[in-house]
CSV table of C-alpha atoms in Angstrom, one decimal:
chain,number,residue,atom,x,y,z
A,1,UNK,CA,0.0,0.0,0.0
A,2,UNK,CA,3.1,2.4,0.9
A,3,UNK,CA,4.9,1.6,-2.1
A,4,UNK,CA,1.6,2.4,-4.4
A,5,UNK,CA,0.9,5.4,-2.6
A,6,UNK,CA,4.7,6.7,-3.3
A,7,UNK,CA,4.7,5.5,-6.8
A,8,UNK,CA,1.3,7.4,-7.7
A,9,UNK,CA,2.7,10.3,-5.9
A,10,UNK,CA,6.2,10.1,-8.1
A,11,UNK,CA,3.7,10.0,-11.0
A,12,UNK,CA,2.2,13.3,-10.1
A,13,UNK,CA,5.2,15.1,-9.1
A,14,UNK,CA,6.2,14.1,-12.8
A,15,UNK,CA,3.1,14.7,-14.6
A,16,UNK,CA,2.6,18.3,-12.3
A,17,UNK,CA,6.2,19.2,-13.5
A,18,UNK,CA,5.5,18.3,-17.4
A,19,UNK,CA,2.0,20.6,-16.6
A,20,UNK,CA,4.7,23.4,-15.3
A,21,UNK,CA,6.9,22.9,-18.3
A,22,UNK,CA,4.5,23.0,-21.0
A,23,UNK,CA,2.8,26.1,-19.4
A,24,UNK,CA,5.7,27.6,-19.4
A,25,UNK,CA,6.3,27.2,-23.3
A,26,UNK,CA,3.1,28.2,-24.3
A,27,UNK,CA,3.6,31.8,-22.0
A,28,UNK,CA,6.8,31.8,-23.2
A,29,UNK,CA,5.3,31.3,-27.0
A,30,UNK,CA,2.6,34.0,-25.8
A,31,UNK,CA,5.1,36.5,-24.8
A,32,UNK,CA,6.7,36.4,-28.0
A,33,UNK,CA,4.0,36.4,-29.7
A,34,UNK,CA,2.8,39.5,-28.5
A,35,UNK,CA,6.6,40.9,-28.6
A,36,UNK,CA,6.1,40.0,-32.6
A,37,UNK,CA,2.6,42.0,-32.9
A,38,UNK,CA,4.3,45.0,-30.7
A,39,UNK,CA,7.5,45.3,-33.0
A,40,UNK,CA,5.3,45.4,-36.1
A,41,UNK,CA,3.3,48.5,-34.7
A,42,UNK,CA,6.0,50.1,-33.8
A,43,UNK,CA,6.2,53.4,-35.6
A,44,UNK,CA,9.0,53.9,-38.4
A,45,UNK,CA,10.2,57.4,-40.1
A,46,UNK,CA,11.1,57.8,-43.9
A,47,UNK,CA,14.1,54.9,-44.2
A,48,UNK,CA,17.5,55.7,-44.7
A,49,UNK,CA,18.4,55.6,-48.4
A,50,UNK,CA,21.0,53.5,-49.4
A,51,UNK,CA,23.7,56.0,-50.2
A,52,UNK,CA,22.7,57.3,-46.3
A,53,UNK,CA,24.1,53.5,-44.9
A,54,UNK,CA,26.8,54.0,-47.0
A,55,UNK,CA,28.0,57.3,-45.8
A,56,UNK,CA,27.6,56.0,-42.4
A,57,UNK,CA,29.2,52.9,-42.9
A,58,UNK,CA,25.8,50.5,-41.8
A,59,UNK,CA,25.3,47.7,-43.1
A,60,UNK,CA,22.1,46.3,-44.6
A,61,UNK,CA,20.9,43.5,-47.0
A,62,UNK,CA,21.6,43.2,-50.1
A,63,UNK,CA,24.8,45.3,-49.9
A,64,UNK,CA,28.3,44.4,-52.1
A,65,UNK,CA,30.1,43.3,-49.6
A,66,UNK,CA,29.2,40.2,-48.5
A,67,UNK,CA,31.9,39.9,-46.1
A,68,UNK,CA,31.1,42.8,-43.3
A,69,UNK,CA,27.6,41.6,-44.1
A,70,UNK,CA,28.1,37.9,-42.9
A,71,UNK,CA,30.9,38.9,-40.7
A,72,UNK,CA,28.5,40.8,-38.5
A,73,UNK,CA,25.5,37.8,-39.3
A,74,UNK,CA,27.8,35.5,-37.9
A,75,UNK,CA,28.9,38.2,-34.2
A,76,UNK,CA,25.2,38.1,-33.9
A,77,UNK,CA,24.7,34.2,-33.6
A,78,UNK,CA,27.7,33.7,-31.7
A,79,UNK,CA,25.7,36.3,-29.3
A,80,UNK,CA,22.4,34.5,-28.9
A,81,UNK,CA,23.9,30.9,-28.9
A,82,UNK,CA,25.8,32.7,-26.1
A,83,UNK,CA,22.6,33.8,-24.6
A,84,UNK,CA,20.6,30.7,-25.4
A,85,UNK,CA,18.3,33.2,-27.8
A,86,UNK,CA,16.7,35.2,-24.4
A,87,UNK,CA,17.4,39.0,-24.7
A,88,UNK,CA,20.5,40.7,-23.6
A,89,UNK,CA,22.7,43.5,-22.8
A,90,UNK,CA,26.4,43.7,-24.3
A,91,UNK,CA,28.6,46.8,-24.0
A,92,UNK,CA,30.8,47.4,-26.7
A,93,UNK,CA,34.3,49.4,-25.4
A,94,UNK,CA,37.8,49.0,-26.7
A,95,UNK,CA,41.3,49.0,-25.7
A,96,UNK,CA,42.1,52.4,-26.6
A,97,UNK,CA,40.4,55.3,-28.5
A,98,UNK,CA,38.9,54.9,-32.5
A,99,UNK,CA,39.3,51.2,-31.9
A,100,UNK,CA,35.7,50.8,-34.0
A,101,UNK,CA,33.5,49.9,-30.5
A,102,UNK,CA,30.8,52.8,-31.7
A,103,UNK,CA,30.7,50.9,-35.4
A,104,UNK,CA,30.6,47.9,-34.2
A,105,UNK,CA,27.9,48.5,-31.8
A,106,UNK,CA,25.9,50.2,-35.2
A,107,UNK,CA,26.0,47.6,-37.0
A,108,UNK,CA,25.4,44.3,-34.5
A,109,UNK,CA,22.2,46.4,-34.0
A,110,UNK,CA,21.7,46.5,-37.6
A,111,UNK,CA,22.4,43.2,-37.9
A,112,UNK,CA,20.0,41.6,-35.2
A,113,UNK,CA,17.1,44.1,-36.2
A,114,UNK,CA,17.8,42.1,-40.3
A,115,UNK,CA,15.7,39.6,-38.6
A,116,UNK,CA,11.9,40.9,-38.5
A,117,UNK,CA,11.2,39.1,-35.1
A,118,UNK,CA,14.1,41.2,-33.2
A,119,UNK,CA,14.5,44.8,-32.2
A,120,UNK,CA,17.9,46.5,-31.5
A,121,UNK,CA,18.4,49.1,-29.2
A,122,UNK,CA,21.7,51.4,-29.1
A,123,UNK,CA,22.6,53.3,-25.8
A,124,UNK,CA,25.3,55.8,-26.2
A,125,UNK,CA,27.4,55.9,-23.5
A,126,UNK,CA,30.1,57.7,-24.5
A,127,UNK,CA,29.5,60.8,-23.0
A,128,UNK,CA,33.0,62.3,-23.2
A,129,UNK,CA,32.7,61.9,-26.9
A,130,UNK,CA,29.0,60.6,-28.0
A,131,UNK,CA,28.9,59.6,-32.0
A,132,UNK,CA,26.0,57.6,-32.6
A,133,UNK,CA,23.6,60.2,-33.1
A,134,UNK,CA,26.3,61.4,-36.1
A,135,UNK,CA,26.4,57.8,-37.0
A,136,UNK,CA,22.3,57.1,-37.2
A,137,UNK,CA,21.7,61.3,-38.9
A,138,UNK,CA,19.3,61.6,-35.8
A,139,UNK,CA,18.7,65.1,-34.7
A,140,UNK,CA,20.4,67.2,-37.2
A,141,UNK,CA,22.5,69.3,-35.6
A,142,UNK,CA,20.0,69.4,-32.5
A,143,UNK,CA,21.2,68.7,-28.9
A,144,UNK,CA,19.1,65.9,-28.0
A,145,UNK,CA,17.2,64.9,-24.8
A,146,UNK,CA,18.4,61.8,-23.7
A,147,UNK,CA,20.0,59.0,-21.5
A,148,UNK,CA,21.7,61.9,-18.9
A,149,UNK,CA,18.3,63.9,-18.4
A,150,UNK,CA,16.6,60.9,-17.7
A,151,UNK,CA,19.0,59.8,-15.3
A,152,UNK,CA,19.1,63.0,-13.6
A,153,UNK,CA,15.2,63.3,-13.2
A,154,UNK,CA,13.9,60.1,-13.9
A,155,UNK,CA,9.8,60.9,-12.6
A,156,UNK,CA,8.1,60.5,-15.5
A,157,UNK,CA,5.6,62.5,-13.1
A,158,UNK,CA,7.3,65.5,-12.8
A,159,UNK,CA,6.6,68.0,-15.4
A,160,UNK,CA,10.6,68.8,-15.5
A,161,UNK,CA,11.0,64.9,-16.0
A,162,UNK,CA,11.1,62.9,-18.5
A,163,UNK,CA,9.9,59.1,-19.3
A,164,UNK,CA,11.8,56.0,-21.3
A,165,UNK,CA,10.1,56.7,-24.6
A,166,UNK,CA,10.8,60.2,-24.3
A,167,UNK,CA,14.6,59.4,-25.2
A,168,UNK,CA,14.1,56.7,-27.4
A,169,UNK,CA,14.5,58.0,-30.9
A,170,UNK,CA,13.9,56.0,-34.2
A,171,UNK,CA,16.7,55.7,-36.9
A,172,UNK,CA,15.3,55.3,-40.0
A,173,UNK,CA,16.3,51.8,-39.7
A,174,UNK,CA,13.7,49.4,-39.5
A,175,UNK,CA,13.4,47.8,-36.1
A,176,UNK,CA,16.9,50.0,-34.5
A,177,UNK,CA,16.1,52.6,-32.3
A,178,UNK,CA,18.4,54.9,-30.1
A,179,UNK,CA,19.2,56.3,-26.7
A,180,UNK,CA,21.7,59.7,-27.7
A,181,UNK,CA,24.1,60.3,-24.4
A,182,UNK,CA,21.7,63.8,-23.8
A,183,UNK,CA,22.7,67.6,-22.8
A,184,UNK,CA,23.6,66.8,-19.4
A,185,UNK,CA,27.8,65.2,-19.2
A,186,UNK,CA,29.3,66.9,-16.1
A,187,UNK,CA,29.9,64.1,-14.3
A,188,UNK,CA,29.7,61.0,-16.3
A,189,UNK,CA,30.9,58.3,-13.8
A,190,UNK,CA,28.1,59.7,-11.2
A,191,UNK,CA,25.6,58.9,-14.1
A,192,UNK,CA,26.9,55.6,-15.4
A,193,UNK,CA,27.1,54.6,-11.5
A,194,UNK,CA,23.8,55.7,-10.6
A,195,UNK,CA,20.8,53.8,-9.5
A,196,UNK,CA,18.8,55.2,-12.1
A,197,UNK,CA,21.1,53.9,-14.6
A,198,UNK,CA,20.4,50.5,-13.6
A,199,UNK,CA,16.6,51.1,-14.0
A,200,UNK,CA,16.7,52.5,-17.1
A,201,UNK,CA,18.6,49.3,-18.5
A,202,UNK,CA,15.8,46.8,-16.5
A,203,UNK,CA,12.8,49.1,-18.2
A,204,UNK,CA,14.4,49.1,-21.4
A,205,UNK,CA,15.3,45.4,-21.5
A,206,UNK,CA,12.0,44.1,-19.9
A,207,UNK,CA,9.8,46.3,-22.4
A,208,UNK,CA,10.3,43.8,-25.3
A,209,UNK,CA,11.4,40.5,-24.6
A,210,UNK,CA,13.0,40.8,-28.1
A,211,UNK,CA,14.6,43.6,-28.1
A,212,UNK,CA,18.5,43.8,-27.8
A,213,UNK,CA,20.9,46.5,-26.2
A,214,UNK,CA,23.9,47.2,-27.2
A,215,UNK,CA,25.8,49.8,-24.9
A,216,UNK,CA,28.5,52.0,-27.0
A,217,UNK,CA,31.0,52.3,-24.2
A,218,UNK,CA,34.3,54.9,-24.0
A,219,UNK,CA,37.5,53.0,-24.2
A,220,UNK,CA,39.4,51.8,-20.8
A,221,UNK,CA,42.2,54.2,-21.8
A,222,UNK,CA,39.7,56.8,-22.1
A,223,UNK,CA,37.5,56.7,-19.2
A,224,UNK,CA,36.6,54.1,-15.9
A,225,UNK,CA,33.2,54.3,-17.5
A,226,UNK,CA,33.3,50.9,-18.8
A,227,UNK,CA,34.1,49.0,-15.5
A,228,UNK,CA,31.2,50.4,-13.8
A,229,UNK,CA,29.0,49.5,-16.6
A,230,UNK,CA,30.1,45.7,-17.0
A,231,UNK,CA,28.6,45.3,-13.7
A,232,UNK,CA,24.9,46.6,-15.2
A,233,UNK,CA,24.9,44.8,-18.8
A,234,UNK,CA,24.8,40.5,-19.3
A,235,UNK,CA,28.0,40.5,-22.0
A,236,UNK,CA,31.0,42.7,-22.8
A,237,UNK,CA,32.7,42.4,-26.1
A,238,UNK,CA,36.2,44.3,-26.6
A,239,UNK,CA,37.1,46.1,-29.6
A,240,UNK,CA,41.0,46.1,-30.9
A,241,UNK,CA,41.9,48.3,-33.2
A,242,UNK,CA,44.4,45.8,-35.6
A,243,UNK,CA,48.1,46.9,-35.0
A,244,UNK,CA,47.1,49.8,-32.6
A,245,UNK,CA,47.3,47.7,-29.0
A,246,UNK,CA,50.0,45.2,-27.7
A,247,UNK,CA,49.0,41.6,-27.0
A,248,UNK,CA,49.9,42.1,-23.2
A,249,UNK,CA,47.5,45.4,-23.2
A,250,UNK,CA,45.0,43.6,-24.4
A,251,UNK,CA,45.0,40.4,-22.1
A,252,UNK,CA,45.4,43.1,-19.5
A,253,UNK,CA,42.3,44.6,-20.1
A,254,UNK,CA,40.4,41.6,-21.0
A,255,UNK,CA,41.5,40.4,-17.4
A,256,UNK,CA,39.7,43.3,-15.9
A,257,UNK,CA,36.1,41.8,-17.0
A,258,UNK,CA,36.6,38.4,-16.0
A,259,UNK,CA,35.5,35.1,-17.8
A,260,UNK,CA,32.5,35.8,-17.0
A,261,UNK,CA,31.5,39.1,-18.6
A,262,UNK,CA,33.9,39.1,-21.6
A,263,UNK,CA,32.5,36.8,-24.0
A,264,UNK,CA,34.8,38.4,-27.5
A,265,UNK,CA,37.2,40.3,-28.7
A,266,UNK,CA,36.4,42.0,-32.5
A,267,UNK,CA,39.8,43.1,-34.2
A,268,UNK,CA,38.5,46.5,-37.0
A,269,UNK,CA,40.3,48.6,-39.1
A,270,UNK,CA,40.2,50.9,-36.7
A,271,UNK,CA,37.0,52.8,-37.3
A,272,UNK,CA,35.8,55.7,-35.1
């Protein structure tokens, strides 16, 4: 009789955990479902032509060269077999300055948001010397609202406050939007260290659970920027520019994130 009750209570454990486990696909499958609907809603401006992605040196399909096309195909499924597909954050910094972190974070962005089921976000976080707004034409020659106001009056609330999608800005790239670094850059490590900064990445992430971020970080030579941010993003990838850093810098600096943040290094040309 003992041995019969325990059995059938084995099976029900088993049967209750297979219930668990297939509820949990089909919220899973929900979720992403309804990321899916989101994403197509979402509101685009005019595209960028292609002599625009030329000019700014963005990839997208269809282009000549094959090469920086796959190359960057291929950095973005390295990324999500790293992350078994779920969402992340990765910083891109480098070793030293115009080391190509701010292109390559442009174009992984570009490259995940190729696929129609996948957003991209780009966070500037340079704010010493903030590019991507130059490098996505957004603004003009406007100084932007963005990640630093937020930070520094986050109360969506407050009249003299601002919310998330106020400083989310679209790039004329289907499915790649951006953060620009903002007016406010006084005192960048007090912003990149702040509690609010660590908010703003869990709003942004949690939003869409496909969407991917991809932090354009100052270089370690530059700025301790970086090291405080590793500790609020999932991956960090380091950018060498080729010939520019010594092999002993660059295992030096790769030491300083640990196995368990660093998941690449990307050797450029040594674009800006």
């Amino acid at each position: 009789m003992t041995e019969n009750t325990e059995e059938e209570n084995g099976e029900s454990r088993q049967k209750a955990r297979e219930t668990a486990m297939t509820q949990g696909r089909s919220a899973s499958l929900e979720k992403r479902l309804m990321s899916a609907r989101q994403i197509a809603m979402m509101k685009e401006p005019l595209p960028q032509s292609i002599s625009q992605l030329k000019a700014r040196k963005i990839i997208y399909p269809g282009m000549k060269d094959r090469e920086v096309l796959d190359t960057f195909r291929r950095l973005r499924t390295k990324l999500l077999q790293i992350s078994n597909g779920e969402n992340f954050i990765v910083m891109l910094t480098s070793v030293a300055p115009g080391s190509g972190a701010s292109f390559s974070a442009t174009n992984l962005a570009a490259a995940f948001a190729l696929d129609d089921t996948k957003t991209a976000l780009v966070v500037d976080c340079n704010l010493r010397n903030p590019v991507q707004h130059k490098r996505f034409g957004v603004g003009g020659n406007r100084d932007l609202i963005g990640l630093t106001d937020y930070i520094e009056n986050p109360e969506t609330l407050d009249p003299d406050g601002w919310s998330v999608d106020d400083i989310i800005y679209p790039t004329g790239i289907r499915r790649v939007s951006l953060v620009p670094v903002g007016k406010r850059r006084e005192a960048s490590l007090e912003y990149v260290a702040s509690a609010h900064m660590e908010a703003f990445f869990a709003e942004v992430r949690d939003r869409y659970p496909d969407r991917f971020i991809f932090v354009d970080a100052p270089s370690l030579a530059e700025s301790p920027d970086a090291m405080v941010l590793a500790d609020l993003v999932d991956m960090v990838v380091l950018c060498v520019a080729h010939g520019k850093s010594t092999r002993s810098e660059i295992a030096q600096m790769a030491a300083e994130f640990g196995n368990d943040k660093l998941v690449g290094v990307i050797f450029t040309e040594g674009n800006p």
